[in-house]
Amino acid sequence: MATGGLAGAGIEGCGSKDAAPERLVPASSPEAAPGVAAEYATLCRECPAGCGAIARHRDGRVTKLEGNPDHPISRGALCARGQAAVLGLYDPDRVRTPLVRRPGGGLDPISWDEALGLAGERLARARAAGSGRIALLSALDSGSLSALEGRWIQAFGSSRYLLAEPFGYEALRAAMELTFGVDQVPRFDLTRATYVLALGADFLDTWISPVQMTREFAALRSPEPVRRTRCHYFGPRLTLTAAAADQRTYVRGSELGLLGMALVSQVLAKRRTELDADTRERLSVLLRPLDLQRVAEETGVPPAMIETVTDELLQADAPVVLAGSPLAAGPPDIAAATAALLLNRALGAAPRIRPHALGRTARPPALLELAGALGGGEIDVVLVREIDPVFAGGPLGEIGRVLRRDPGPGGGERPWVIALASALDDTAARADLVLPVHTPLEAWGDAEPEPGIASLQQPAMGPLYDSRHAGDVLLGLAGAAGNDLAPALGVEDFRGYLRARWSERHEARGEHQPFEAFFAAALRRGGVFEPRASVRFQVPPFDATRLPAGWDGSGTGGEGERPAAGPISGGIERGSSEVELHVFPSNTLFDGRGANRGWLQELADPVTKVAWNTWIEAHPETAGALGLADGDRVRIRSDHGEITAPLLVHPDCALGVLAVPAGQGHEAYGRLARGRGANPFRLLAPDLAMRPGLIAERHGRAPKLARYGGPADPEGRSIVPLASLAGPDAATEDFLLPLPESYDPVLDTVVPHPHREHRWGMVIDLEACTGCSACVTACYAENNIPVVGEENVREGREMAWITLQRYDVRHETHPWPATTHAFLPMLCQQCDSAPCEAVCPTFASYHTEEGLNAQVYPRCIGTRYCANNCPYKVRRFNWHPPSFASPLHLQLNPDVTRREKGVVEKCTFCVQRITAAKQAAARAARPLVDGEVVPACVATCPATAIVFGDLLDPAARVSELMRSHPRRYQVLGELRTRPAVVYLERIRRDHGAG
Amino acid sequence: MELAEVDRLVLTALAPPGRRLKWVVTGLLLAIGVGVAAFLYQLERGLGVAGINHPVGWAVYIASFVYWVGIAHSGTLISAALLLARARWRLPLARAAEAMTLAALAVAGLFPLIHLGKVGAFTATLPIPNPRGLWPNFVSPLSWDVLAILTYLIVSALFFYVSLLPDLASARDASAEASGRRGFTLRGHPAMRWLALGWRGTSRQYLLLGAVQRVLAGLATALVLFVSTVVSFDFATSILPGWHATHFGPYFVSGALHSGLAMVLLVLISMRRGLRLGALIGREHLARVARLLGVTTLVMGYFYLVEPAVAWLSGDPAERAILHYRATGPYAPVFYTMLVLNVALPASLLWRGPRTMEGWLAAVAIFVNVGMWLERVLIVVTTTAHDFLPANWGFYLPTSIELAVLAGALGLFVLVLIVLLRTVPPIGIAELKAELVAEAESDSPAGAGLGEAVRAGSMPLEEESRAPSARVTERAVAEPVPGEEPGVLGVFKAARSAGVAARALASARLGPVEVLGPCATAAHRAVPAGPWPARAVFLSVLAGAALGFALGLWIPLSTAREFALVVGAKPVPPLPAYLVVAGFLSLLGGSLGGGAAFLALALFRRRRHDRLERAFDPRFSRDRFGVFVGCDAGRAPLATELLQAAGAEEIRGGA
């Protein structure tokens, strides 16, 4: 997908001049000509990061999302969850009409008029009953919708309007208040950082803005020249961030606070001279170095490790320290986040902090207050827009606890609930009235995830069902309640409101061009983006007096005017049989909103390779101490709830921790989500502090988890050789270019064959690849890959054309032995002498003139010999008839054949995209340009780890890398299959080397 | 022993099925029904209902294919290879062994279809002329498999059929009273008349039959070596650890013979019991097969040592890992069971004692069959489950669907075998008679005619034999020869006398002499048929083979030239691969050529000699020999005289 395509997309192409430029009626618009792809810049709303996206539109429907290359957050990339946003649109379980709860308990469809009338009456009654008797709880929005909601709630005489997210980063916000006195969620800019220390911050996984940070982090390391950016990770388990780090130490989340403070005191002690007297005075407590021996006893981190990290932090030119649990917000978590902010401040990294829109969400006290009001009968009607408090935990879950009460005849137990939702999630399923709203791909919207990044979200297609825009629903509700808001705002609908707000922005910017042109350009580009330099976050002065006492680890607090802090560590003694709970955002399902999207359910967790279920992760020693074994069905009980899930024992996590991914365990939401797995949010305390007292007991054996693949131990095979900064560890033997020149008449029984015009090849930098698996989902979306379900994944029948293999390579480094957790994206290697081709009896598998291993589906009779003989095992057999439940079939890419039961299918470097690019070039009578052909996996890679191109073009980047990169190697090159996918070795950065 | 006794003994096996057999057949039909139902379910729902998965794309279906092909081999070994080696003890076993080959091949051929993703599209693997002009990819071992199985099936069926012709004539001409039982039987059935293609037992027919049998036996013996070797190429030409090995050809062939001999033992024991053929198939026959099984046990043991040694010495981590995986992984119990069943237990057959214990032989035969099947499964499954990249490793267990299909296949094998052995004479009557005659003619002291073939059995023939039918048909000398052919026919009880008469008539040059009889004898050879008929068979074989070879090169070469498709960076055209194709097609062409020449010359050619056959009498299919001389009435007295002198018990047309 080229920017050229983008320019032609969207708005400009509208044929008639008098049509409003932003009018979007794709099914009948000229750019929606049959068979021709159109592209619309829009916004990904799958998490609060606010990535810009391009919706690929075919024949009246969106088939694929890409990253928006112009958008400063995503820069052309999109994560797996973003890729799966189209499945939210085509979710077979979407709410299609308004639903009302009938007295008996079920939900019945009604018309919009009836629904609005009913709700309007309720609202009017509540408004009449007094002020503040209506509440509005919404998912985070940083644009016009949120502004409209503010006006709406005002119009109803209430101020009970809260934005919320299940992952609120409360620890970071508290820490920002403690250190800088501002209530914000900081986003850390990693550009040009030379050392990254993560204290439990999984910035490559789901943390705040993962696509952006993955790109920034990968740019620090890849491809050439390799910058010497080291990364050290402390945290409770192996995450993508931990895997990418050069050294990782597993500590419990509750120990991060003490560890962080120990680092602060060490750093401050060694950098004392750089502090002015005033600051030194304020930090006097922390200037006293903590007793490292004691820290070691409590956290298990050897003093030498802390000293090494301190030295590395101090020696680095531009270190950044990241911390802040998205969920846990107890004193140790706040301490850890505070320590990170203090370290950044002391090391000069504070200017890297940018306020993120996440700071707009309501904090626990406000949420708890609303929960109390809802439960206490203070509120008559509550609107819940596109958020699922019933599923959530913590303070948001407290609201959910009220909403999940059965609506009784008395009505006093809970207020009347109106859910504005596109799917019948756990909350909507319990609402009194469900009003179906557009999914983001059908809706207008805007967002400003960071200051200066004003993004526009335009509908990429007409609405699929009888849903309405959430803003229009609110306007409609206001109208129905006799509180006509639209005229008051001077607009007809939400789109008008958004335009009005953008026209204000237009005026504020003092643009010369007229508004229409400005707005059209913004739509085309995906927003209005200020240069990075022009938006600087002013670091507020640092005030150590706000710090609670006792964070020096002394345990004493309440000194003078300082507020007393909670205990800095979790209160669980090391070595005791007590365990700590660690609930983390799922890499695939995030907070659970991906749970009804087949691609995400089927996508393996990159680390554990589990799909379709919840698991409980424990270290072998932890499991042993609890009397549990791998595969046991384990019930965990906290003071707040209990869950049951299979235990997964593996060594890559901290002792004394039971880690559980969030996202599963829905009571409703759809056919894939309902009743699947367990919801660990149930275990959380309302204040999100992790407390001891967790009980884990065995309840028999669990059914086998659906896990991808075999062991991560390469068993001594050099599948992922490592390089040091000086160069590859071992000479890359057996490197054979997939070109005629590599054939040896003596060694080879196979013979060279020419390629016509092109020979496609790919280079994947394992140093850049974080294992995020966006490529996998992008491939599903692009290539019509069916979702096979849990049972089939368990049997090894997944259909993914590209998978992320993980290998743990142990190597001796000084002073600590280390393991490199390398991710190996495995796709068809398009071998030049391919073992799969010769064994096919029907020529279904053959070699194209451009070097691709083509698969002719109608010719395949399903012997599976090719799949067997593939040393990379990248060929997939259709074990069952592929099914795409309506309307999921609307997502299918018309350029790619749907395969039938009984045939083998595989990656062909997105041959349809190659063809399209070649045709475009041929139409323009020009040669193909390097970078013009972009397979789906390459396009979406947040780390830009994949380079694709024509090996016959000596100037192509892929040619250059494949021919001369010192870290190049081929997986199983010794088989002389001449793979056209060449990998660049992962680098091990030993201590002291950088 | 009277020749008629052979008919009686063998044809008794064709008596209508008893109640026990009906129950057995019902059970087999039930098993087949379950298998078919499972297959249809799999067809509807996709192969996912089987246990195969990613990465274990092949499992029990392919293993069963290899196994059943192997079973077929020992049938050919006993019938064809031992024929070439002139091992007389094979005679009572050959027919059953050939039938087993056919049944096993029929079942083996089903498995590649059962395992296909798109069963209906299997025709794409056949070299059928089609509008696309695209032939199958003959570089693929799977294409070789198709040719190998088809060739093997056709050659085996042809061999089976031509050997059967004199016996079919025996069945056709057998009198109902010979068995004394009535009911549903194909003996004397019009179908036999049709199937026997008018076999008369002339010297010419026996000459041609001998020639074509030797040719087909030679080709079939070659196929024993080639077919399993080519089946092993499915694995050996891959690049996977544990499959890609140079010893796979002989390893598969010897494994095939190992399981096949065990199956032959089982079949023979069943025939002894079920068909009451204990008189003809003796313990000594079982012991001889068991001794062969002992030999293949040693060979298999050798390969089980070679395989790990080669893998270890290769130094390749993936090869060594497979070794380790088989010995210690989840399939280790199967692996050790397989070793015990295939080597440890059958090794007992190296001693004579166990070889003579029928019960133990049956047990060992079952052990070896189970063991060899498990070996095939292990080879197929462990490699794909545990190849190069650990992240791809998987595991396989069969599902009930697969087990049902396997049970159905086993049922089909047994049923086909029962049907074959119950509809055609289960023991080569003519060959057995020829052996008896030859023995009687020699100076053997056992004048009663206990041939070596029968003597090989531990049980003396006399034990079960009753007194031969005393009914002798006396006919008037003046009665004309049937068919109104002018000439004189002498009917002889002893082949030796018939030979004397034939030689005397031939030297008297009274006219063309023809000898008719139930088996090839010296008398038949006394009539000079000239070199031409046999030579015609051999020339036809050569022509067929040449045509097959040419076709076998032209088909793939034309594809290569037309499409120039690159696969696996093989040269276009990849000649070595095409030689396999040409090889099989020349074997097929040769067999078809020989068979066609035989049928044309022996059965359908209309010449004067053939008219002589009209002197035929049903007794000549049983225990009498006819010597006919075509001459006018003037020379008839001399002919009569010569016949009388030779000891004819009946003379017709002499006037």
Tab-separated table of C-alpha atoms in Angstrom, chain B residues 175-394:
chain	number	residue	atom	x	y	z
B	175	SER	CA	-19.051	-83.707	-12.508
B	176	ALA	CA	-21.494	-82.981	-9.800
B	177	GLU	CA	-21.227	-86.441	-8.379
B	178	ALA	CA	-17.523	-85.939	-7.773
B	179	SER	CA	-18.380	-83.871	-4.764
B	180	GLY	CA	-21.699	-85.317	-3.894
B	181	ARG	CA	-22.859	-81.954	-2.636
B	182	ARG	CA	-25.224	-79.528	-4.208
B	183	GLY	CA	-26.137	-75.943	-3.656
B	184	PHE	CA	-24.514	-72.687	-4.438
B	185	THR	CA	-21.143	-73.374	-5.947
B	186	LEU	CA	-19.295	-72.192	-8.950
B	187	ARG	CA	-18.154	-75.675	-9.790
B	188	GLY	CA	-19.567	-76.544	-13.156
B	189	HIS	CA	-21.163	-73.141	-13.213
B	190	PRO	CA	-21.579	-71.368	-16.554
B	191	ALA	CA	-19.356	-68.641	-15.141
B	192	MET	CA	-16.561	-71.170	-15.026
B	193	ARG	CA	-17.285	-72.074	-18.614
B	194	TRP	CA	-16.922	-68.453	-19.529
B	195	LEU	CA	-13.916	-67.814	-17.342
B	196	ALA	CA	-12.066	-70.900	-18.575
B	197	LEU	CA	-12.181	-69.391	-22.070
B	198	GLY	CA	-12.502	-72.801	-23.659
B	199	TRP	CA	-9.374	-74.303	-22.200
B	200	ARG	CA	-8.777	-77.762	-23.630
B	201	GLY	CA	-5.407	-78.715	-22.309
B	202	THR	CA	-3.692	-79.084	-25.654
B	203	SER	CA	0.041	-79.306	-25.908
B	204	ARG	CA	0.103	-75.932	-27.558
B	205	GLN	CA	-1.822	-74.355	-24.712
B	206	TYR	CA	0.483	-75.841	-22.121
B	207	LEU	CA	3.499	-74.715	-24.060
B	208	LEU	CA	2.213	-71.169	-24.248
B	209	LEU	CA	1.060	-71.247	-20.654
B	210	GLY	CA	4.501	-72.295	-19.499
B	211	ALA	CA	6.071	-69.496	-21.501
B	212	VAL	CA	3.756	-66.782	-20.284
B	213	GLN	CA	3.949	-68.000	-16.712
B	214	ARG	CA	7.702	-67.749	-16.741
B	215	VAL	CA	7.594	-64.284	-18.282
B	216	LEU	CA	5.000	-62.988	-15.852
B	217	ALA	CA	6.752	-64.631	-12.938
B	218	GLY	CA	9.943	-62.879	-13.940
B	219	LEU	CA	8.236	-59.508	-14.237
B	220	ALA	CA	6.331	-60.006	-10.988
B	221	THR	CA	9.510	-60.959	-9.187
B	222	ALA	CA	11.111	-57.774	-10.446
B	223	LEU	CA	8.088	-55.888	-9.173
B	224	VAL	CA	8.589	-57.342	-5.693
B	225	LEU	CA	11.878	-55.506	-5.633
B	226	PHE	CA	10.719	-52.375	-7.408
B	227	VAL	CA	7.340	-51.658	-5.853
B	228	SER	CA	8.353	-51.533	-2.227
B	229	THR	CA	11.502	-49.708	-3.187
B	230	VAL	CA	9.413	-47.085	-4.904
B	231	VAL	CA	7.051	-46.986	-1.932
B	232	SER	CA	10.088	-46.393	0.245
B	233	PHE	CA	10.950	-43.471	-2.040
B	234	ASP	CA	7.899	-41.670	-0.645
B	235	PHE	CA	10.060	-41.321	2.407
B	236	ALA	CA	13.614	-41.714	1.188
B	237	THR	CA	13.420	-38.953	-1.417
B	238	SER	CA	12.112	-36.489	1.158
B	239	ILE	CA	14.529	-34.368	3.113
B	240	LEU	CA	13.203	-35.217	6.545
B	241	PRO	CA	15.313	-36.795	9.263
B	242	GLY	CA	14.444	-40.448	9.703
B	243	TRP	CA	13.036	-40.657	6.187
B	244	HIS	CA	15.867	-39.508	4.016
B	245	ALA	CA	17.979	-42.661	4.115
B	246	THR	CA	19.656	-44.743	1.432
B	247	HIS	CA	18.858	-48.077	3.044
B	248	PHE	CA	15.130	-47.525	2.762
B	249	GLY	CA	14.663	-49.498	-0.467
B	250	PRO	CA	15.881	-52.902	0.765
B	251	TYR	CA	14.609	-52.062	4.241
B	252	PHE	CA	11.073	-51.685	2.916
B	253	VAL	CA	11.333	-54.722	0.632
B	254	SER	CA	12.528	-56.981	3.424
B	255	GLY	CA	9.932	-55.523	5.770
B	256	ALA	CA	7.332	-56.245	3.131
B	257	LEU	CA	8.438	-59.850	2.803
B	258	HIS	CA	8.611	-60.174	6.566
B	259	SER	CA	5.007	-59.192	7.091
B	260	GLY	CA	3.909	-60.899	3.893
B	261	LEU	CA	5.363	-64.257	4.834
B	262	ALA	CA	3.660	-64.007	8.164
B	263	MET	CA	0.413	-63.302	6.373
B	264	VAL	CA	1.000	-66.255	4.038
B	265	LEU	CA	1.402	-68.412	7.123
B	266	LEU	CA	-1.859	-67.149	8.499
B	267	VAL	CA	-3.638	-67.749	5.215
B	268	LEU	CA	-2.229	-71.279	4.903
B	269	ILE	CA	-3.157	-72.161	8.443
B	270	SER	CA	-6.647	-70.853	7.816
B	271	MET	CA	-6.870	-72.885	4.628
B	272	ARG	CA	-5.751	-76.020	6.414
B	273	ARG	CA	-8.448	-75.452	8.965
B	274	GLY	CA	-11.207	-73.705	7.106
B	275	LEU	CA	-10.972	-75.386	3.715
B	276	ARG	CA	-9.908	-78.815	4.997
B	277	LEU	CA	-6.889	-78.778	2.773
B	278	GLY	CA	-4.673	-80.376	5.370
B	279	ALA	CA	-4.031	-83.190	2.928
B	280	LEU	CA	-2.360	-80.904	0.445
B	281	ILE	CA	-0.961	-78.176	2.703
B	282	GLY	CA	1.105	-79.948	5.279
B	283	ARG	CA	3.006	-78.873	8.358
B	284	GLU	CA	6.150	-79.119	6.318
B	285	HIS	CA	4.857	-76.390	4.030
B	286	LEU	CA	4.241	-74.195	7.019
B	287	ALA	CA	7.691	-74.977	8.317
B	288	ARG	CA	9.283	-73.992	5.037
B	289	VAL	CA	7.454	-70.651	4.976
B	290	ALA	CA	8.378	-70.224	8.625
B	291	ARG	CA	12.003	-70.798	7.745
B	292	LEU	CA	11.789	-67.969	5.202
B	293	LEU	CA	10.213	-65.877	7.919
B	294	GLY	CA	13.191	-66.692	10.110
B	295	VAL	CA	15.462	-65.373	7.386
B	296	THR	CA	13.538	-62.126	7.024
B	297	THR	CA	13.629	-61.802	10.816
B	298	LEU	CA	17.398	-61.755	10.663
B	299	VAL	CA	17.335	-59.236	7.836
B	300	MET	CA	14.956	-56.981	9.756
B	301	GLY	CA	17.117	-57.264	12.834
B	302	TYR	CA	20.049	-56.177	10.746
B	303	PHE	CA	18.166	-53.134	9.481
B	304	TYR	CA	17.049	-52.227	12.988
B	305	LEU	CA	20.724	-52.088	13.873
B	306	VAL	CA	21.762	-50.280	10.717
B	307	GLU	CA	19.185	-47.536	10.995
B	308	PRO	CA	20.338	-46.045	14.304
B	309	ALA	CA	23.957	-46.609	13.415
B	310	VAL	CA	23.604	-44.637	10.212
B	311	ALA	CA	21.638	-41.913	11.959
B	312	TRP	CA	24.230	-41.642	14.684
B	313	LEU	CA	27.185	-41.661	12.356
B	314	SER	CA	25.629	-38.932	10.209
B	315	GLY	CA	26.291	-36.520	13.053
B	316	ASP	CA	23.212	-34.609	12.025
B	317	PRO	CA	21.411	-33.295	15.111
B	318	ALA	CA	17.982	-33.764	13.559
B	319	GLU	CA	18.758	-37.372	12.604
B	320	ARG	CA	20.046	-38.117	16.058
B	321	ALA	CA	17.048	-36.400	17.601
B	322	ILE	CA	14.686	-38.687	15.710
B	323	LEU	CA	16.600	-41.670	16.992
B	324	HIS	CA	16.369	-40.363	20.504
B	325	TYR	CA	12.736	-39.505	20.057
B	326	ARG	CA	11.807	-42.979	18.891
B	327	ALA	CA	13.667	-44.599	21.729
B	328	THR	CA	12.653	-42.276	24.556
B	329	GLY	CA	9.778	-40.121	23.334
B	330	PRO	CA	6.066	-40.691	23.708
B	331	TYR	CA	6.156	-43.428	21.075
B	332	ALA	CA	8.892	-45.401	22.856
B	333	PRO	CA	6.501	-48.103	24.140
B	334	VAL	CA	5.306	-48.662	20.585
B	335	PHE	CA	8.900	-48.758	19.393
B	336	TYR	CA	9.959	-51.462	21.843
B	337	THR	CA	6.764	-53.436	21.281
B	338	MET	CA	7.514	-53.324	17.595
B	339	LEU	CA	11.044	-54.648	18.125
B	340	VAL	CA	9.807	-57.523	20.246
B	341	LEU	CA	7.056	-58.449	17.815
B	342	ASN	CA	9.173	-58.159	14.698
B	343	VAL	CA	12.463	-59.628	15.822
B	344	ALA	CA	12.518	-61.174	19.253
B	345	LEU	CA	9.504	-63.454	18.879
B	346	PRO	CA	9.880	-64.548	15.234
B	347	ALA	CA	13.551	-65.272	15.923
B	348	SER	CA	12.241	-68.453	17.497
B	349	LEU	CA	11.566	-69.686	13.974
B	350	LEU	CA	15.284	-70.093	13.462
B	351	TRP	CA	14.854	-73.369	15.371
B	352	ARG	CA	13.027	-76.292	13.892
B	353	GLY	CA	10.965	-77.033	16.952
B	354	PRO	CA	8.876	-73.879	16.936
B	355	ARG	CA	8.589	-74.083	13.157
B	356	THR	CA	6.526	-77.241	13.426
B	357	MET	CA	4.148	-75.923	16.053
B	358	GLU	CA	1.145	-74.738	14.135
B	359	GLY	CA	-0.320	-72.749	17.011
B	360	TRP	CA	2.917	-70.905	17.636
B	361	LEU	CA	3.255	-70.195	13.949
B	362	ALA	CA	-0.174	-68.630	13.909
B	363	ALA	CA	0.737	-66.536	16.937
B	364	VAL	CA	4.044	-65.402	15.457
B	365	ALA	CA	2.330	-64.591	12.193
B	366	ILE	CA	-0.066	-62.311	14.025
B	367	PHE	CA	2.774	-60.784	16.075
B	368	VAL	CA	4.804	-60.010	12.976
B	369	ASN	CA	1.835	-58.490	11.193
B	370	VAL	CA	1.027	-56.254	14.119
B	371	GLY	CA	4.699	-55.448	14.572
B	372	MET	CA	5.269	-54.558	10.944
B	373	TRP	CA	2.190	-52.383	10.892
B	374	LEU	CA	3.437	-50.594	13.982
B	375	GLU	CA	6.827	-50.184	12.351
B	376	ARG	CA	5.243	-48.480	9.345
B	377	VAL	CA	3.244	-46.231	11.638
B	378	LEU	CA	6.358	-45.327	13.600
B	379	ILE	CA	8.314	-44.490	10.480
B	380	VAL	CA	5.525	-42.328	9.143
B	381	VAL	CA	4.565	-40.571	12.352
B	382	THR	CA	7.746	-39.972	14.323
B	383	THR	CA	9.565	-38.138	11.577
B	384	THR	CA	6.884	-35.604	10.853
B	385	ALA	CA	6.137	-35.173	14.549
B	386	HIS	CA	9.740	-34.364	15.345
B	387	ASP	CA	11.611	-32.832	12.443
B	388	PHE	CA	13.856	-29.825	12.092
B	389	LEU	CA	12.323	-26.956	14.035
B	390	PRO	CA	11.223	-27.725	17.605
B	391	ALA	CA	8.488	-25.119	17.433
B	392	ASN	CA	6.809	-27.242	14.774
B	393	TRP	CA	6.854	-30.451	16.740
B	394	GLY	CA	3.601	-32.220	17.363
